[in-house]
Amino acid sequence: MIRRPPPVPRSVCIDVPDGHGIIEVVGDEGGSLLLLAGDPAVLEANDGCGSMGWLAARAGPGGPGLAEVKYLTEWLGAPGLVPDPRTGRAEPPDPECLRPLLSLLAPGRYVMTAGLAPHHLRVVRPHARQVRGWYAEEELALVTTDAWPPRDHRTVRGYGDRIRAGGALPALVALFPTAGSSVGHLLDGHHKLAAYEREGVSPLVIRLAPQEPRPLRRTDLDRARAAFADGATRPQDDALGRVFASLRADAV
């Protein structure tokens, strides 16, 4: 019996004409760089050692945080999104509810979807000036941008109680380089994600991605390389070196 492909997830397009540019993602499905206030923060990319090898790294001693997006914490705790019991997809929220976060993005048009994460979810925790590798066998990988696991255990327990009780599920927000990318940067929801993992429940994720992907820029890659180097010389054949060489070849 031939199965029909699932319907395309419902999405909405959001115009951000006057974004402050505090949060920006450049790249595509092959790799992306998250910039915070213009500074390289997190890099994720294929390491060139086979089609399934990926890595993530964070620039700087500890990496910049995302305190600016905390405005949405209360609303995202119970946004009222209802996933379809068959597909797991949910109708995206009203963009105005996300306006505090959207105003921090680089100007442009973004695509937003919402739904339960697939069963196989990888959580990747990058460390300052270190490389974390994994095989991308999962359908979705979320790269953390804040302390992981979260230190506020009381908040995690509170979200866990809400998840067990049913009703309105808390939502995470992740920024992807493209709508089809399987690796995204977790902007908000670290405590919620920890609670979902603790309860063994697939998290509800609001996905944002530029409608027109922004190519990696050589200037950003040069700054990221300098931030990761920490004054030390890396061998040319290491994973991070291969990634920079590959990304630079396609950069603008």
PDB file of C-alpha atoms in Angstrom:
ATOM      1  CA  MET A   1       0.000   0.000   0.000  1.00  0.00           C
ATOM      2  CA  ILE A   2       1.399   3.380  -1.028  1.00  0.00           C
ATOM      3  CA  ARG A   3       1.313   5.930   1.744  1.00  0.00           C
ATOM      4  CA  ARG A   4       0.624   9.500   0.893  1.00  0.00           C
ATOM      5  CA  PRO A   5       3.184  11.996   2.202  1.00  0.00           C
ATOM      6  CA  PRO A   6       2.007  13.977   5.224  1.00  0.00           C
ATOM      7  CA  PRO A   7       0.582  17.417   4.519  1.00  0.00           C
ATOM      8  CA  VAL A   8       2.947  20.345   4.689  1.00  0.00           C
ATOM      9  CA  PRO A   9       2.960  21.816   8.223  1.00  0.00           C
ATOM     10  CA  ARG A  10       0.899  24.945   8.446  1.00  0.00           C
ATOM     11  CA  SER A  11       3.078  28.014   8.660  1.00  0.00           C
ATOM     12  CA  VAL A  12       2.808  31.777   8.787  1.00  0.00           C
ATOM     13  CA  CYS A  13       5.151  34.389   7.378  1.00  0.00           C
ATOM     14  CA  ILE A  14       6.206  37.210   9.649  1.00  0.00           C
ATOM     15  CA  ASP A  15       7.695  40.500   8.529  1.00  0.00           C
ATOM     16  CA  VAL A  16      10.234  42.063  10.873  1.00  0.00           C
ATOM     17  CA  PRO A  17      11.014  45.389   9.167  1.00  0.00           C
ATOM     18  CA  ASP A  18      12.554  47.100  12.182  1.00  0.00           C
ATOM     19  CA  GLY A  19      14.310  44.309  14.071  1.00  0.00           C
ATOM     20  CA  HIS A  20      17.202  45.376  16.286  1.00  0.00           C
ATOM     21  CA  GLY A  21      19.479  42.653  14.927  1.00  0.00           C
ATOM     22  CA  ILE A  22      20.454  41.381  18.370  1.00  0.00           C
ATOM     23  CA  ILE A  23      19.771  37.799  17.233  1.00  0.00           C
ATOM     24  CA  GLU A  24      20.743  36.634  13.740  1.00  0.00           C
ATOM     25  CA  VAL A  25      21.385  33.259  12.124  1.00  0.00           C
ATOM     26  CA  VAL A  26      23.353  32.865   8.890  1.00  0.00           C
ATOM     27  CA  GLY A  27      23.941  29.690   6.885  1.00  0.00           C
ATOM     28  CA  ASP A  28      21.869  26.795   5.596  1.00  0.00           C
ATOM     29  CA  GLU A  29      21.251  23.079   6.170  1.00  0.00           C
ATOM     30  CA  GLY A  30      24.998  22.412   5.932  1.00  0.00           C
ATOM     31  CA  GLY A  31      25.867  24.656   8.857  1.00  0.00           C
ATOM     32  CA  SER A  32      24.908  27.861  10.602  1.00  0.00           C
ATOM     33  CA  LEU A  33      26.353  30.527  12.842  1.00  0.00           C
ATOM     34  CA  LEU A  34      24.293  32.228  15.559  1.00  0.00           C
ATOM     35  CA  LEU A  35      25.249  35.851  16.159  1.00  0.00           C
ATOM     36  CA  LEU A  36      24.265  37.757  19.308  1.00  0.00           C
ATOM     37  CA  ALA A  37      24.643  41.532  19.110  1.00  0.00           C
ATOM     38  CA  GLY A  38      26.853  40.886  16.087  1.00  0.00           C
ATOM     39  CA  ASP A  39      29.262  38.593  17.932  1.00  0.00           C
ATOM     40  CA  PRO A  40      29.735  34.934  16.906  1.00  0.00           C
ATOM     41  CA  ALA A  41      28.068  32.810  19.584  1.00  0.00           C
ATOM     42  CA  VAL A  42      27.355  29.248  18.429  1.00  0.00           C
ATOM     43  CA  LEU A  43      28.478  27.342  15.348  1.00  0.00           C
ATOM     44  CA  GLU A  44      26.893  24.101  14.130  1.00  0.00           C
ATOM     45  CA  ALA A  45      27.934  22.330  10.974  1.00  0.00           C
ATOM     46  CA  ASN A  46      28.752  19.098   9.189  1.00  0.00           C
ATOM     47  CA  ASP A  47      32.305  18.127  10.099  1.00  0.00           C
ATOM     48  CA  GLY A  48      33.090  16.642   6.688  1.00  0.00           C
ATOM     49  CA  CYS A  49      33.690  13.131   8.072  1.00  0.00           C
ATOM     50  CA  GLY A  50      30.748  11.397   6.486  1.00  0.00           C
ATOM     51  CA  SER A  51      27.220  12.542   5.844  1.00  0.00           C
ATOM     52  CA  MET A  52      26.087  11.983   9.445  1.00  0.00           C
ATOM     53  CA  GLY A  53      28.835  13.752  11.370  1.00  0.00           C
ATOM     54  CA  TRP A  54      28.009  17.107  12.964  1.00  0.00           C
ATOM     55  CA  LEU A  55      29.558  19.351  15.575  1.00  0.00           C
ATOM     56  CA  ALA A  56      28.697  22.401  17.620  1.00  0.00           C
ATOM     57  CA  ALA A  57      30.942  24.870  19.382  1.00  0.00           C
ATOM     58  CA  ARG A  58      30.568  28.118  21.300  1.00  0.00           C
ATOM     59  CA  ALA A  59      32.808  31.129  20.987  1.00  0.00           C
ATOM     60  CA  GLY A  60      34.197  33.053  23.930  1.00  0.00           C
ATOM     61  CA  PRO A  61      34.786  32.159  27.588  1.00  0.00           C
ATOM     62  CA  GLY A  62      31.306  30.928  28.478  1.00  0.00           C
ATOM     63  CA  GLY A  63      29.509  32.399  25.515  1.00  0.00           C
ATOM     64  CA  PRO A  64      26.988  35.261  25.477  1.00  0.00           C
ATOM     65  CA  GLY A  65      23.588  34.591  26.944  1.00  0.00           C
ATOM     66  CA  LEU A  66      20.104  35.326  25.701  1.00  0.00           C
ATOM     67  CA  ALA A  67      18.724  37.333  28.595  1.00  0.00           C
ATOM     68  CA  GLU A  68      16.912  39.631  26.158  1.00  0.00           C
ATOM     69  CA  VAL A  69      14.413  36.946  25.191  1.00  0.00           C
ATOM     70  CA  LYS A  70      13.198  36.313  28.741  1.00  0.00           C
ATOM     71  CA  TYR A  71      10.234  38.651  28.234  1.00  0.00           C
ATOM     72  CA  LEU A  72       8.285  35.790  26.732  1.00  0.00           C
ATOM     73  CA  THR A  73       8.841  33.245  29.488  1.00  0.00           C
ATOM     74  CA  GLU A  74       5.443  33.662  31.143  1.00  0.00           C
ATOM     75  CA  TRP A  75       3.427  33.548  27.909  1.00  0.00           C
ATOM     76  CA  LEU A  76       5.395  30.604  26.524  1.00  0.00           C
ATOM     77  CA  GLY A  77       4.638  28.691  29.704  1.00  0.00           C
ATOM     78  CA  ALA A  78       1.077  28.172  28.435  1.00  0.00           C
ATOM     79  CA  PRO A  79       0.607  29.629  24.926  1.00  0.00           C
ATOM     80  CA  GLY A  80      -2.560  27.644  24.262  1.00  0.00           C
ATOM     81  CA  LEU A  81      -1.273  25.772  21.197  1.00  0.00           C
ATOM     82  CA  VAL A  82      -3.057  22.450  20.602  1.00  0.00           C
ATOM     83  CA  PRO A  83      -1.096  19.818  18.637  1.00  0.00           C
ATOM     84  CA  ASP A  84      -3.061  17.592  16.282  1.00  0.00           C
ATOM     85  CA  PRO A  85      -3.228  14.136  17.950  1.00  0.00           C
ATOM     86  CA  ARG A  86      -2.401  12.422  14.634  1.00  0.00           C
ATOM     87  CA  THR A  87       0.337  14.641  13.183  1.00  0.00           C
ATOM     88  CA  GLY A  88       1.638  16.493  16.240  1.00  0.00           C
ATOM     89  CA  ARG A  89       1.405  19.769  14.327  1.00  0.00           C
ATOM     90  CA  ALA A  90      -0.154  22.869  15.822  1.00  0.00           C
ATOM     91  CA  GLU A  91      -1.411  26.110  14.359  1.00  0.00           C
ATOM     92  CA  PRO A  92       1.302  28.744  14.882  1.00  0.00           C
ATOM     93  CA  PRO A  93       0.521  31.439  17.449  1.00  0.00           C
ATOM     94  CA  ASP A  94      -0.404  35.012  16.650  1.00  0.00           C
ATOM     95  CA  PRO A  95       2.912  36.682  15.707  1.00  0.00           C
ATOM     96  CA  GLU A  96       2.045  39.598  17.966  1.00  0.00           C
ATOM     97  CA  CYS A  97       2.453  37.277  20.951  1.00  0.00           C
ATOM     98  CA  LEU A  98       6.092  36.833  19.921  1.00  0.00           C
ATOM     99  CA  ARG A  99       6.705  40.498  19.162  1.00  0.00           C
ATOM    100  CA  PRO A 100       9.207  41.054  22.029  1.00  0.00           C
ATOM    101  CA  LEU A 101      11.357  38.267  20.603  1.00  0.00           C
ATOM    102  CA  LEU A 102      10.781  39.145  16.945  1.00  0.00           C
ATOM    103  CA  SER A 103      11.958  42.693  17.581  1.00  0.00           C
ATOM    104  CA  LEU A 104      15.366  41.274  18.532  1.00  0.00           C
ATOM    105  CA  LEU A 105      15.844  39.459  15.223  1.00  0.00           C
ATOM    106  CA  ALA A 106      17.627  40.803  12.175  1.00  0.00           C
ATOM    107  CA  PRO A 107      15.191  42.597   9.831  1.00  0.00           C
ATOM    108  CA  GLY A 108      13.548  40.401   7.211  1.00  0.00           C
ATOM    109  CA  ARG A 109      10.746  37.894   6.669  1.00  0.00           C
ATOM    110  CA  TYR A 110      10.557  34.732   8.764  1.00  0.00           C
ATOM    111  CA  VAL A 111       8.572  31.508   8.509  1.00  0.00           C
ATOM    112  CA  MET A 112       6.988  30.199  11.713  1.00  0.00           C
ATOM    113  CA  THR A 113       5.638  26.713  12.386  1.00  0.00           C
ATOM    114  CA  ALA A 114       4.688  24.902  15.582  1.00  0.00           C
ATOM    115  CA  GLY A 115       4.333  21.294  16.634  1.00  0.00           C
ATOM    116  CA  LEU A 116       5.601  18.474  18.791  1.00  0.00           C
ATOM    117  CA  ALA A 117       9.233  17.523  18.288  1.00  0.00           C
ATOM    118  CA  PRO A 118       9.852  14.111  16.715  1.00  0.00           C
ATOM    119  CA  HIS A 119      10.492  11.186  19.005  1.00  0.00           C
ATOM    120  CA  HIS A 120      14.223  11.217  18.290  1.00  0.00           C
ATOM    121  CA  LEU A 121      15.392  14.587  19.630  1.00  0.00           C
ATOM    122  CA  ARG A 122      19.045  15.394  20.264  1.00  0.00           C
ATOM    123  CA  VAL A 123      19.999  18.111  22.751  1.00  0.00           C
ATOM    124  CA  VAL A 124      23.496  19.432  22.040  1.00  0.00           C
ATOM    125  CA  ARG A 125      25.336  21.394  24.707  1.00  0.00           C
ATOM    126  CA  PRO A 126      28.234  23.415  23.285  1.00  0.00           C
ATOM    127  CA  HIS A 127      31.076  24.535  25.544  1.00  0.00           C
ATOM    128  CA  ALA A 128      33.224  27.639  25.317  1.00  0.00           C
ATOM    129  CA  ARG A 129      36.034  27.118  22.781  1.00  0.00           C
ATOM    130  CA  GLN A 130      35.347  23.405  22.644  1.00  0.00           C
ATOM    131  CA  VAL A 131      33.858  21.177  19.975  1.00  0.00           C
ATOM    132  CA  ARG A 132      30.989  18.783  20.614  1.00  0.00           C
ATOM    133  CA  GLY A 133      30.421  16.141  17.962  1.00  0.00           C
ATOM    134  CA  TRP A 134      27.492  13.832  17.297  1.00  0.00           C
ATOM    135  CA  TYR A 135      25.996  11.701  14.553  1.00  0.00           C
ATOM    136  CA  ALA A 136      22.839  13.250  13.170  1.00  0.00           C
ATOM    137  CA  GLU A 137      20.693  10.140  13.308  1.00  0.00           C
ATOM    138  CA  GLU A 138      17.923  12.069  15.046  1.00  0.00           C
ATOM    139  CA  GLU A 139      15.215  13.936  13.151  1.00  0.00           C
ATOM    140  CA  LEU A 140      15.847  17.108  15.152  1.00  0.00           C
ATOM    141  CA  ALA A 141      18.770  18.535  17.113  1.00  0.00           C
ATOM    142  CA  LEU A 142      18.491  21.584  19.370  1.00  0.00           C
ATOM    143  CA  VAL A 143      21.696  23.419  20.278  1.00  0.00           C
ATOM    144  CA  THR A 144      21.449  25.045  23.710  1.00  0.00           C
ATOM    145  CA  THR A 145      22.355  28.718  24.094  1.00  0.00           C
ATOM    146  CA  ASP A 146      22.115  28.958  27.879  1.00  0.00           C
ATOM    147  CA  ALA A 147      23.219  26.884  30.872  1.00  0.00           C
ATOM    148  CA  TRP A 148      22.440  23.190  30.389  1.00  0.00           C
ATOM    149  CA  PRO A 149      21.098  21.455  32.298  1.00  0.00           C
ATOM    150  CA  PRO A 150      19.291  24.439  33.864  1.00  0.00           C
ATOM    151  CA  ARG A 151      20.303  25.303  37.407  1.00  0.00           C
ATOM    152  CA  ASP A 152      16.839  26.337  38.614  1.00  0.00           C
ATOM    153  CA  HIS A 153      15.443  22.914  39.545  1.00  0.00           C
ATOM    154  CA  ARG A 154      12.306  24.414  41.100  1.00  0.00           C
ATOM    155  CA  THR A 155      11.302  25.959  37.774  1.00  0.00           C
ATOM    156  CA  VAL A 156      11.947  22.656  35.993  1.00  0.00           C
ATOM    157  CA  ARG A 157       9.740  20.829  38.512  1.00  0.00           C
ATOM    158  CA  GLY A 158       7.001  23.428  38.039  1.00  0.00           C
ATOM    159  CA  TYR A 159       6.947  22.894  34.290  1.00  0.00           C
ATOM    160  CA  GLY A 160       6.993  19.141  34.876  1.00  0.00           C
ATOM    161  CA  ASP A 161       3.876  19.418  37.039  1.00  0.00           C
ATOM    162  CA  ARG A 162       2.158  21.413  34.291  1.00  0.00           C
ATOM    163  CA  ILE A 163       3.096  18.852  31.623  1.00  0.00           C
ATOM    164  CA  ARG A 164       1.782  15.953  33.721  1.00  0.00           C
ATOM    165  CA  ALA A 165      -1.458  17.805  34.414  1.00  0.00           C
ATOM    166  CA  GLY A 166      -2.200  18.094  30.684  1.00  0.00           C
ATOM    167  CA  GLY A 167      -3.950  21.054  29.146  1.00  0.00           C
ATOM    168  CA  ALA A 168      -1.922  23.914  27.670  1.00  0.00           C
ATOM    169  CA  LEU A 169       1.618  22.730  27.013  1.00  0.00           C
ATOM    170  CA  PRO A 170       4.634  25.027  27.496  1.00  0.00           C
ATOM    171  CA  ALA A 171       6.461  25.903  24.277  1.00  0.00           C
ATOM    172  CA  LEU A 172      10.091  26.243  23.263  1.00  0.00           C
ATOM    173  CA  VAL A 173      11.319  28.713  20.629  1.00  0.00           C
ATOM    174  CA  ALA A 174      14.147  27.726  18.283  1.00  0.00           C
ATOM    175  CA  LEU A 175      15.771  29.595  15.394  1.00  0.00           C
ATOM    176  CA  PHE A 176      16.794  27.589  12.317  1.00  0.00           C
ATOM    177  CA  PRO A 177      18.932  28.733   9.352  1.00  0.00           C
ATOM    178  CA  THR A 178      16.294  27.397   6.926  1.00  0.00           C
ATOM    179  CA  ALA A 179      12.756  26.094   7.260  1.00  0.00           C
ATOM    180  CA  GLY A 180      13.954  22.603   6.339  1.00  0.00           C
ATOM    181  CA  SER A 181      16.975  22.453   8.625  1.00  0.00           C
ATOM    182  CA  SER A 182      17.061  19.692  11.258  1.00  0.00           C
ATOM    183  CA  VAL A 183      19.411  21.622  13.586  1.00  0.00           C
ATOM    184  CA  GLY A 184      18.227  24.736  15.402  1.00  0.00           C
ATOM    185  CA  HIS A 185      19.407  27.123  18.102  1.00  0.00           C
ATOM    186  CA  LEU A 186      17.242  27.066  21.236  1.00  0.00           C
ATOM    187  CA  LEU A 187      16.428  30.701  22.008  1.00  0.00           C
ATOM    188  CA  ASP A 188      13.999  30.187  24.875  1.00  0.00           C
ATOM    189  CA  GLY A 189      12.802  27.154  26.793  1.00  0.00           C
ATOM    190  CA  HIS A 190      15.777  25.485  28.467  1.00  0.00           C
ATOM    191  CA  HIS A 191      13.833  24.862  31.700  1.00  0.00           C
ATOM    192  CA  LYS A 192      10.823  23.686  29.696  1.00  0.00           C
ATOM    193  CA  LEU A 193      12.959  21.325  27.637  1.00  0.00           C
ATOM    194  CA  ALA A 194      14.516  19.857  30.788  1.00  0.00           C
ATOM    195  CA  ALA A 195      11.021  19.273  32.183  1.00  0.00           C
ATOM    196  CA  TYR A 196       9.877  17.566  28.965  1.00  0.00           C
ATOM    197  CA  GLU A 197      12.922  15.295  29.071  1.00  0.00           C
ATOM    198  CA  ARG A 198      12.280  14.524  32.725  1.00  0.00           C
ATOM    199  CA  GLU A 199       8.686  13.547  31.963  1.00  0.00           C
ATOM    200  CA  GLY A 200       9.568  11.596  28.816  1.00  0.00           C
ATOM    201  CA  VAL A 201       7.257  13.746  26.671  1.00  0.00           C
ATOM    202  CA  SER A 202       7.989  15.241  23.247  1.00  0.00           C
ATOM    203  CA  PRO A 203       8.310  19.031  23.598  1.00  0.00           C
ATOM    204  CA  LEU A 204       6.162  21.570  21.795  1.00  0.00           C
ATOM    205  CA  VAL A 205       8.477  23.661  19.592  1.00  0.00           C
ATOM    206  CA  ILE A 206       7.829  26.964  17.821  1.00  0.00           C
ATOM    207  CA  ARG A 207      10.224  27.083  14.862  1.00  0.00           C
ATOM    208  CA  LEU A 208      11.450  30.335  13.300  1.00  0.00           C
ATOM    209  CA  ALA A 209      13.556  30.508  10.124  1.00  0.00           C
ATOM    210  CA  PRO A 210      14.405  33.243   7.623  1.00  0.00           C
ATOM    211  CA  GLN A 211      12.241  32.835   4.535  1.00  0.00           C
ATOM    212  CA  GLU A 212      15.320  33.628   2.450  1.00  0.00           C
ATOM    213  CA  PRO A 213      18.347  32.013   4.128  1.00  0.00           C
ATOM    214  CA  ARG A 214      21.214  34.383   4.818  1.00  0.00           C
ATOM    215  CA  PRO A 215      24.532  33.115   3.447  1.00  0.00           C
ATOM    216  CA  LEU A 216      27.513  32.768   5.736  1.00  0.00           C
ATOM    217  CA  ARG A 217      29.784  35.784   5.535  1.00  0.00           C
ATOM    218  CA  ARG A 218      33.542  35.457   5.458  1.00  0.00           C
ATOM    219  CA  THR A 219      33.922  38.295   7.943  1.00  0.00           C
ATOM    220  CA  ASP A 220      31.742  36.427  10.463  1.00  0.00           C
ATOM    221  CA  LEU A 221      33.665  33.191   9.915  1.00  0.00           C
ATOM    222  CA  ASP A 222      36.962  35.007  10.442  1.00  0.00           C
ATOM    223  CA  ARG A 223      35.687  36.465  13.710  1.00  0.00           C
ATOM    224  CA  ALA A 224      34.350  33.089  14.810  1.00  0.00           C
ATOM    225  CA  ARG A 225      37.656  31.401  14.038  1.00  0.00           C
ATOM    226  CA  ALA A 226      39.504  34.019  16.092  1.00  0.00           C
ATOM    227  CA  ALA A 227      37.076  33.599  19.004  1.00  0.00           C
ATOM    228  CA  PHE A 228      37.401  29.816  19.010  1.00  0.00           C
ATOM    229  CA  ALA A 229      41.169  29.797  18.570  1.00  0.00           C
ATOM    230  CA  ASP A 230      41.894  31.318  22.000  1.00  0.00           C
ATOM    231  CA  GLY A 231      45.426  32.031  20.887  1.00  0.00           C
ATOM    232  CA  ALA A 232      46.150  28.347  20.259  1.00  0.00           C
ATOM    233  CA  THR A 233      47.070  26.861  16.896  1.00  0.00           C
ATOM    234  CA  ARG A 234      44.760  24.053  15.834  1.00  0.00           C
ATOM    235  CA  PRO A 235      45.893  21.327  13.445  1.00  0.00           C
ATOM    236  CA  GLN A 236      44.588  21.901   9.942  1.00  0.00           C
ATOM    237  CA  ASP A 237      42.921  18.487   9.826  1.00  0.00           C
ATOM    238  CA  ASP A 238      40.877  18.791  13.025  1.00  0.00           C
ATOM    239  CA  ALA A 239      37.079  18.828  12.833  1.00  0.00           C
ATOM    240  CA  LEU A 240      36.690  22.540  13.507  1.00  0.00           C
ATOM    241  CA  GLY A 241      39.384  23.414  10.977  1.00  0.00           C
ATOM    242  CA  ARG A 242      37.672  21.307   8.312  1.00  0.00           C
ATOM    243  CA  VAL A 243      34.358  22.984   9.025  1.00  0.00           C
ATOM    244  CA  PHE A 244      35.797  26.492   8.705  1.00  0.00           C
ATOM    245  CA  ALA A 245      37.549  25.539   5.467  1.00  0.00           C
ATOM    246  CA  SER A 246      34.346  24.084   4.016  1.00  0.00           C
ATOM    247  CA  LEU A 247      32.108  26.947   5.129  1.00  0.00           C
ATOM    248  CA  ARG A 248      34.566  29.567   3.940  1.00  0.00           C
ATOM    249  CA  ALA A 249      34.520  28.073   0.439  1.00  0.00           C
ATOM    250  CA  ASP A 250      30.796  28.857   0.195  1.00  0.00           C
ATOM    251  CA  ALA A 251      30.828  32.110   2.159  1.00  0.00           C
ATOM    252  CA  VAL A 252      30.205  35.500   0.602  1.00  0.00           C
TER     253      VAL A 252
END
